[in-house]
mmCIF file of C-alpha atoms in Angstrom:
data_model
loop_
_atom_site.group_PDB
_atom_site.id
_atom_site.type_symbol
_atom_site.label_atom_id
_atom_site.label_comp_id
_atom_site.label_asym_id
_atom_site.label_seq_id
_atom_site.Cartn_x
_atom_site.Cartn_y
_atom_site.Cartn_z
ATOM 1 C CA UNK A 5 7.701 11.410 5.867
ATOM 2 C CA UNK A 6 5.669 13.866 7.958
ATOM 3 C CA UNK A 7 2.526 14.675 6.018
ATOM 4 C CA UNK A 8 1.828 18.394 6.181
ATOM 5 C CA UNK A 9 -1.172 19.986 7.938
ATOM 6 C CA UNK A 10 -1.396 22.891 5.579
ATOM 7 C CA UNK A 11 -4.748 23.263 3.998
ATOM 8 C CA UNK A 12 -3.575 24.240 0.508
ATOM 9 C CA UNK A 13 -6.106 23.031 -2.118
ATOM 10 C CA UNK A 14 -4.755 19.939 -3.924
ATOM 11 C CA UNK A 15 -4.517 20.237 -7.714
ATOM 12 C CA UNK A 16 -5.200 17.299 -10.100
ATOM 13 C CA UNK A 17 -3.084 16.873 -13.250
ATOM 14 C CA UNK A 18 -4.492 14.653 -16.031
ATOM 15 C CA UNK A 19 -2.561 13.337 -19.099
ATOM 16 C CA UNK A 20 -4.594 11.556 -21.593
ATOM 17 C CA UNK A 21 -2.699 9.651 -24.483
ATOM 18 C CA UNK A 22 0.425 11.242 -23.102
ATOM 19 C CA UNK A 23 -0.854 14.953 -23.466
ATOM 20 C CA UNK A 24 -1.776 17.112 -20.583
ATOM 21 C CA UNK A 25 -5.613 18.156 -20.388
ATOM 22 C CA UNK A 26 -5.763 21.829 -20.007
ATOM 23 C CA UNK A 27 -9.151 21.934 -18.424
ATOM 24 C CA UNK A 28 -9.140 20.966 -14.613
ATOM 25 C CA UNK A 29 -11.428 18.045 -13.801
ATOM 26 C CA UNK A 30 -14.349 18.376 -11.497
ATOM 27 C CA UNK A 31 -13.483 15.457 -9.354
ATOM 28 C CA UNK A 32 -11.381 12.388 -9.107
ATOM 29 C CA UNK A 33 -11.978 9.157 -6.764
ATOM 30 C CA UNK A 34 -9.824 6.096 -6.107
ATOM 31 C CA UNK A 35 -10.787 3.152 -3.883
ATOM 32 C CA UNK A 36 -8.165 0.411 -3.178
ATOM 33 C CA UNK A 37 -8.777 -2.700 -1.089
ATOM 34 C CA UNK A 38 -6.176 -5.359 0.011
ATOM 35 C CA UNK A 39 -8.900 -8.054 -0.647
ATOM 36 C CA UNK A 40 -9.571 -7.073 -4.238
ATOM 37 C CA UNK A 41 -7.204 -7.271 -7.301
ATOM 38 C CA UNK A 42 -8.971 -4.340 -8.852
ATOM 39 C CA UNK A 43 -9.446 -0.610 -7.908
ATOM 40 C CA UNK A 44 -12.426 1.669 -8.341
ATOM 41 C CA UNK A 45 -11.474 4.825 -10.131
ATOM 42 C CA UNK A 46 -13.560 7.609 -11.634
ATOM 43 C CA UNK A 47 -12.812 11.047 -13.150
ATOM 44 C CA UNK A 48 -15.460 13.746 -13.956
ATOM 45 C CA UNK A 49 -15.310 16.913 -15.806
ATOM 46 C CA UNK A 50 -18.082 19.549 -16.599
ATOM 47 C CA UNK A 51 -20.300 18.140 -19.411
ATOM 48 C CA UNK A 52 -18.874 20.587 -22.118
ATOM 49 C CA UNK A 53 -15.317 19.339 -21.634
ATOM 50 C CA UNK A 54 -14.779 16.595 -24.269
ATOM 51 C CA UNK A 55 -11.636 15.005 -22.592
ATOM 52 C CA UNK A 56 -10.884 11.414 -23.547
ATOM 53 C CA UNK A 57 -12.550 8.428 -24.873
ATOM 54 C CA UNK A 58 -12.825 4.801 -24.030
ATOM 55 C CA UNK A 59 -9.506 2.850 -24.223
ATOM 56 C CA UNK A 60 -7.380 6.090 -24.098
ATOM 57 C CA UNK A 61 -4.280 5.670 -21.898
ATOM 58 C CA UNK A 62 -4.491 8.004 -18.813
ATOM 59 C CA UNK A 63 -2.514 9.139 -15.742
ATOM 60 C CA UNK A 64 -3.642 11.080 -12.769
ATOM 61 C CA UNK A 65 -1.313 13.079 -10.644
ATOM 62 C CA UNK A 66 -1.693 15.190 -7.656
ATOM 63 C CA UNK A 67 0.122 18.426 -6.558
ATOM 64 C CA UNK A 68 -0.076 19.374 -2.849
ATOM 65 C CA UNK A 69 2.105 21.556 -0.821
ATOM 66 C CA UNK A 70 4.549 21.926 -3.632
ATOM 67 C CA UNK A 71 4.944 18.101 -3.934
ATOM 68 C CA UNK A 72 3.783 16.135 -7.031
ATOM 69 C CA UNK A 73 2.550 12.669 -6.768
ATOM 70 C CA UNK A 74 1.327 9.976 -9.054
ATOM 71 C CA UNK A 75 -2.095 8.579 -8.246
ATOM 72 C CA UNK A 76 -3.090 6.281 -11.059
ATOM 73 C CA UNK A 77 -2.118 4.768 -14.332
ATOM 74 C CA UNK A 78 -4.314 3.073 -16.714
ATOM 75 C CA UNK A 79 -6.970 3.840 -19.292
ATOM 76 C CA UNK A 80 -10.474 5.104 -19.700
ATOM 77 C CA UNK A 81 -13.028 2.149 -19.545
ATOM 78 C CA UNK A 82 -16.097 4.087 -20.445
ATOM 79 C CA UNK A 83 -17.543 7.651 -20.633
ATOM 80 C CA UNK A 84 -21.068 8.767 -19.804
ATOM 81 C CA UNK A 85 -22.898 11.908 -19.175
ATOM 82 C CA UNK A 86 -24.551 12.127 -15.734
ATOM 83 C CA UNK A 87 -26.375 15.503 -14.975
ATOM 84 C CA UNK A 88 -24.051 18.362 -15.460
ATOM 85 C CA UNK A 89 -20.882 16.075 -15.678
ATOM 86 C CA UNK A 90 -19.078 13.965 -18.080
ATOM 87 C CA UNK A 91 -17.818 10.979 -16.067
ATOM 88 C CA UNK A 92 -15.026 8.668 -17.023
ATOM 89 C CA UNK A 93 -14.674 5.210 -15.447
ATOM 90 C CA UNK A 94 -11.120 4.074 -15.295
ATOM 91 C CA UNK A 95 -9.446 0.793 -15.207
ATOM 92 C CA UNK A 96 -5.824 -0.445 -14.966
ATOM 93 C CA UNK A 97 -4.123 -3.602 -16.315
ATOM 94 C CA UNK A 98 -6.840 -5.668 -14.582
ATOM 95 C CA UNK A 99 -9.096 -5.194 -17.523
ATOM 96 C CA UNK A 100 -6.611 -6.993 -19.788
ATOM 97 C CA UNK A 101 -6.774 -10.017 -17.436
ATOM 98 C CA UNK A 102 -10.535 -10.025 -17.390
ATOM 99 C CA UNK A 103 -10.828 -9.696 -21.110
ATOM 100 C CA UNK A 104 -8.231 -12.492 -21.970
ATOM 101 C CA UNK A 105 -9.685 -16.032 -21.946
ATOM 102 C CA UNK A 106 -7.199 -18.913 -21.617
ATOM 103 C CA UNK A 107 -7.133 -22.594 -21.324
ATOM 104 C CA UNK A 108 -4.850 -24.258 -18.879
ATOM 105 C CA UNK A 109 -3.413 -27.677 -19.607
ATOM 106 C CA UNK A 110 -0.310 -28.224 -17.629
ATOM 107 C CA UNK A 111 1.378 -31.402 -16.107
ATOM 108 C CA UNK A 112 4.514 -31.118 -13.813
ATOM 109 C CA UNK A 113 4.928 -27.500 -14.477
ATOM 110 C CA UNK A 114 6.216 -24.840 -12.160
ATOM 111 C CA UNK A 115 3.718 -22.219 -10.834
ATOM 112 C CA UNK A 116 5.947 -19.365 -12.155
ATOM 113 C CA UNK A 117 5.607 -20.655 -15.726
ATOM 114 C CA UNK A 118 1.880 -21.005 -15.358
ATOM 115 C CA UNK A 119 1.623 -17.535 -14.107
ATOM 116 C CA UNK A 120 3.896 -16.158 -16.840
ATOM 117 C CA UNK A 121 2.009 -17.760 -19.500
ATOM 118 C CA UNK A 122 -1.427 -16.248 -18.312
ATOM 119 C CA UNK A 123 0.450 -12.709 -18.252
ATOM 120 C CA UNK A 124 1.890 -13.226 -21.750
ATOM 121 C CA UNK A 125 -1.451 -14.145 -23.181
ATOM 122 C CA UNK A 126 -2.967 -11.012 -21.717
ATOM 123 C CA UNK A 127 -0.198 -8.835 -22.844
ATOM 124 C CA UNK A 128 0.989 -7.811 -19.406
ATOM 125 C CA UNK A 129 4.702 -6.730 -19.552
ATOM 126 C CA UNK A 130 5.312 -4.693 -16.541
ATOM 127 C CA UNK A 131 5.555 -6.978 -13.571
ATOM 128 C CA UNK A 132 6.863 -7.235 -10.001
ATOM 129 C CA UNK A 133 6.529 -10.960 -9.114
ATOM 130 C CA UNK A 134 7.624 -13.260 -6.233
ATOM 131 C CA UNK A 135 6.261 -16.639 -7.073
ATOM 132 C CA UNK A 136 7.083 -19.781 -4.883
ATOM 133 C CA UNK A 137 9.238 -22.428 -6.588
ATOM 134 C CA UNK A 138 6.567 -25.119 -6.613
ATOM 135 C CA UNK A 139 5.987 -27.771 -9.396
ATOM 136 C CA UNK A 140 2.287 -28.527 -9.830
ATOM 137 C CA UNK A 141 1.429 -32.022 -10.873
ATOM 138 C CA UNK A 142 -1.612 -31.070 -12.707
ATOM 139 C CA UNK A 143 -3.292 -27.630 -13.532
ATOM 140 C CA UNK A 144 -6.035 -27.651 -16.038
ATOM 141 C CA UNK A 145 -9.130 -25.751 -16.787
ATOM 142 C CA UNK A 146 -11.651 -24.919 -19.371
ATOM 143 C CA UNK A 147 -11.391 -21.623 -21.229
ATOM 144 C CA UNK A 148 -11.703 -18.910 -18.540
ATOM 145 C CA UNK A 149 -10.472 -15.455 -18.063
ATOM 146 C CA UNK A 150 -6.778 -14.903 -17.029
ATOM 147 C CA UNK A 151 -7.624 -13.139 -13.714
ATOM 148 C CA UNK A 152 -9.711 -16.465 -12.794
ATOM 149 C CA UNK A 153 -6.835 -18.567 -13.777
ATOM 150 C CA UNK A 154 -4.388 -16.653 -11.514
ATOM 151 C CA UNK A 155 -6.996 -16.867 -8.655
ATOM 152 C CA UNK A 156 -7.082 -20.706 -9.080
ATOM 153 C CA UNK A 157 -3.294 -20.758 -9.181
ATOM 154 C CA UNK A 158 -3.219 -18.998 -5.840
ATOM 155 C CA UNK A 159 -5.582 -21.570 -4.460
ATOM 156 C CA UNK A 160 -3.437 -24.404 -5.730
ATOM 157 C CA UNK A 161 -0.397 -22.819 -4.059
ATOM 158 C CA UNK A 162 -2.355 -22.520 -0.731
ATOM 159 C CA UNK A 163 -2.646 -26.226 -0.942
ATOM 160 C CA UNK A 164 1.084 -26.597 -1.206
ATOM 161 C CA UNK A 165 1.528 -24.557 1.895
ATOM 162 C CA UNK A 166 1.950 -20.926 0.432
ATOM 163 C CA UNK A 167 -0.470 -18.573 2.104
ATOM 164 C CA UNK A 168 -0.949 -14.898 1.926
ATOM 165 C CA UNK A 169 -0.445 -14.645 -1.956
ATOM 166 C CA UNK A 170 -2.406 -11.838 -3.988
ATOM 167 C CA UNK A 171 -2.217 -9.894 -7.189
ATOM 168 C CA UNK A 172 -3.218 -6.312 -8.128
ATOM 169 C CA UNK A 173 -1.843 -3.503 -10.328
ATOM 170 C CA UNK A 174 0.141 -0.539 -8.588
ATOM 171 C CA UNK A 175 0.014 3.257 -9.285
ATOM 172 C CA UNK A 176 2.369 2.730 -12.198
ATOM 173 C CA UNK A 177 0.148 -0.098 -13.610
ATOM 174 C CA UNK A 178 2.719 -2.851 -12.718
ATOM 175 C CA UNK A 179 1.183 -6.199 -12.047
ATOM 176 C CA UNK A 180 2.169 -7.305 -8.593
ATOM 177 C CA UNK A 181 2.177 -10.772 -7.391
ATOM 178 C CA UNK A 182 3.417 -11.961 -3.929
ATOM 179 C CA UNK A 183 2.803 -11.694 -0.308
ATOM 180 C CA UNK A 184 3.037 -8.817 2.144
ATOM 181 C CA UNK A 185 6.547 -9.825 2.830
ATOM 182 C CA UNK A 186 7.711 -9.085 -0.799
ATOM 183 C CA UNK A 187 6.064 -8.015 -4.000
ATOM 184 C CA UNK A 188 2.403 -8.384 -2.854
ATOM 185 C CA UNK A 189 2.082 -4.937 -1.394
ATOM 186 C CA UNK A 190 2.002 -1.291 -2.546
ATOM 187 C CA UNK A 191 5.335 0.703 -2.139
ATOM 188 C CA UNK A 192 5.845 4.327 -1.467
ATOM 189 C CA UNK A 193 6.677 6.983 0.846
ATOM 190 C CA UNK A 194 5.908 6.121 4.615
ATOM 191 C CA UNK A 195 3.708 9.101 5.684
ATOM 192 C CA UNK A 196 3.440 10.006 9.419
ATOM 193 C CA UNK A 197 0.165 11.151 10.977
ATOM 194 C CA UNK A 198 -0.493 12.767 14.356
ATOM 195 C CA UNK A 199 -3.609 13.393 16.175
ATOM 196 C CA UNK A 200 -4.399 17.117 16.554
ATOM 197 C CA UNK A 201 -1.853 17.892 13.878
ATOM 198 C CA UNK A 202 -2.557 16.233 10.400
ATOM 199 C CA UNK A 203 -5.477 13.919 11.201
ATOM 200 C CA UNK A 204 -8.797 15.630 10.399
ATOM 201 C CA UNK A 205 -11.048 12.923 11.922
ATOM 202 C CA UNK A 206 -10.381 9.592 13.676
ATOM 203 C CA UNK A 207 -12.495 6.551 14.546
ATOM 204 C CA UNK A 208 -12.122 2.996 15.516
ATOM 205 C CA UNK A 209 -9.498 1.584 13.019
ATOM 206 C CA UNK A 210 -9.643 4.546 10.659
ATOM 207 C CA UNK A 211 -8.417 8.028 10.066
ATOM 208 C CA UNK A 212 -9.134 10.947 7.573
ATOM 209 C CA UNK A 213 -6.356 12.907 6.271
ATOM 210 C CA UNK A 214 -5.440 15.097 3.298
ATOM 211 C CA UNK A 215 -5.405 13.442 -0.034
ATOM 212 C CA UNK A 216 -2.080 11.671 -0.517
ATOM 213 C CA UNK A 217 -0.550 8.786 -2.695
ATOM 214 C CA UNK A 218 -1.339 6.008 -0.294
ATOM 215 C CA UNK A 219 -2.872 2.675 -1.340
ATOM 216 C CA UNK A 220 -3.681 -0.625 0.397
ATOM 217 C CA UNK A 221 -0.803 -2.299 2.140
ATOM 218 C CA UNK A 222 1.442 0.758 2.179
ATOM 219 C CA UNK A 223 2.891 1.268 5.540
ATOM 220 C CA UNK A 224 2.026 4.474 7.484
ATOM 221 C CA UNK A 225 2.645 5.745 11.071
ATOM 222 C CA UNK A 226 -0.249 6.946 13.260
ATOM 223 C CA UNK A 227 0.810 8.566 16.519
ATOM 224 C CA UNK A 228 4.139 6.757 16.456
ATOM 225 C CA UNK A 229 2.675 3.311 15.713
ATOM 226 C CA UNK A 230 3.224 1.492 12.379
ATOM 227 C CA UNK A 231 0.163 0.513 10.642
ATOM 228 C CA UNK A 232 -0.983 -0.902 7.439
ATOM 229 C CA UNK A 233 -4.100 0.394 5.436
ATOM 230 C CA UNK A 234 -6.142 -2.597 4.109
ATOM 231 C CA UNK A 235 -8.569 -0.108 2.306
ATOM 232 C CA UNK A 236 -8.298 3.422 1.142
ATOM 233 C CA UNK A 237 -10.763 5.974 -0.116
ATOM 234 C CA UNK A 238 -9.472 8.961 -1.936
ATOM 235 C CA UNK A 239 -11.496 11.844 -3.211
ATOM 236 C CA UNK A 240 -10.310 15.122 -4.657
ATOM 237 C CA UNK A 241 -12.808 17.952 -5.753
ATOM 238 C CA UNK A 242 -13.369 21.634 -5.506
ATOM 239 C CA UNK A 243 -15.762 21.036 -2.582
ATOM 240 C CA UNK A 244 -14.106 18.289 -0.574
ATOM 241 C CA UNK A 245 -10.768 16.501 -0.758
ATOM 242 C CA UNK A 246 -9.760 13.789 1.748
ATOM 243 C CA UNK A 247 -8.281 10.462 2.186
ATOM 244 C CA UNK A 248 -9.688 7.873 4.549
ATOM 245 C CA UNK A 249 -7.555 4.981 5.581
ATOM 246 C CA UNK A 250 -8.797 1.876 7.319
ATOM 247 C CA UNK A 251 -6.003 0.524 9.278
ATOM 248 C CA UNK A 252 -4.646 -2.627 10.988
ATOM 249 C CA UNK A 253 -1.515 -3.350 12.801
ATOM 250 C CA UNK A 254 1.572 -4.741 10.908
ATOM 251 C CA UNK A 255 2.419 -8.414 11.275
#
């Protein structure tokens, strides 16, 4: 899809607890990185806007050039007052993994069963998983957070010859597990960018464009070349709105 070069101001739409928030936020930021299972997300309002409290479910959407895009699904992690603003730190399903401590004690069990047990204990229901069909002779640990258990499982699978596995949560808060060739990547529209048309700034391995629903590992086209963002930095505010993509060539 050809991204527009129109400078229409993007509009954020926030829903907390399933209900739209009437007051517009001051700013929203979202960083995703292919090497990290978590995102960095923050939302801010003027200090007098009492929108949301910790643990409230939340979605963030963006309307730009008459198109509406989902940017984030998760919950409010914490709320604090900083200067003139009320800042909401956001988290997705990754927090459930971190908050769930499990004990692993498996002998001659498949990797898929070990993974699913960890997700079940953490209460993760929405998943998109491609897990190698490997039987593991022994997989045991002391009581550890579920995210660490999954990381150790990935290392064990690497020892069995399965490289490139990763896990994270996508814009709809689905747990994704797999490689860049299957469910270990973000999916979405393939946006097209052109120098001098809809690229605002460009450097060695990065571009700055309008804010769009692009996360790490979601293919884009830059000057006719297919590339993969390994890191994205989105910010939307009244003063400045942009998306920076750090890019690498597709395999």
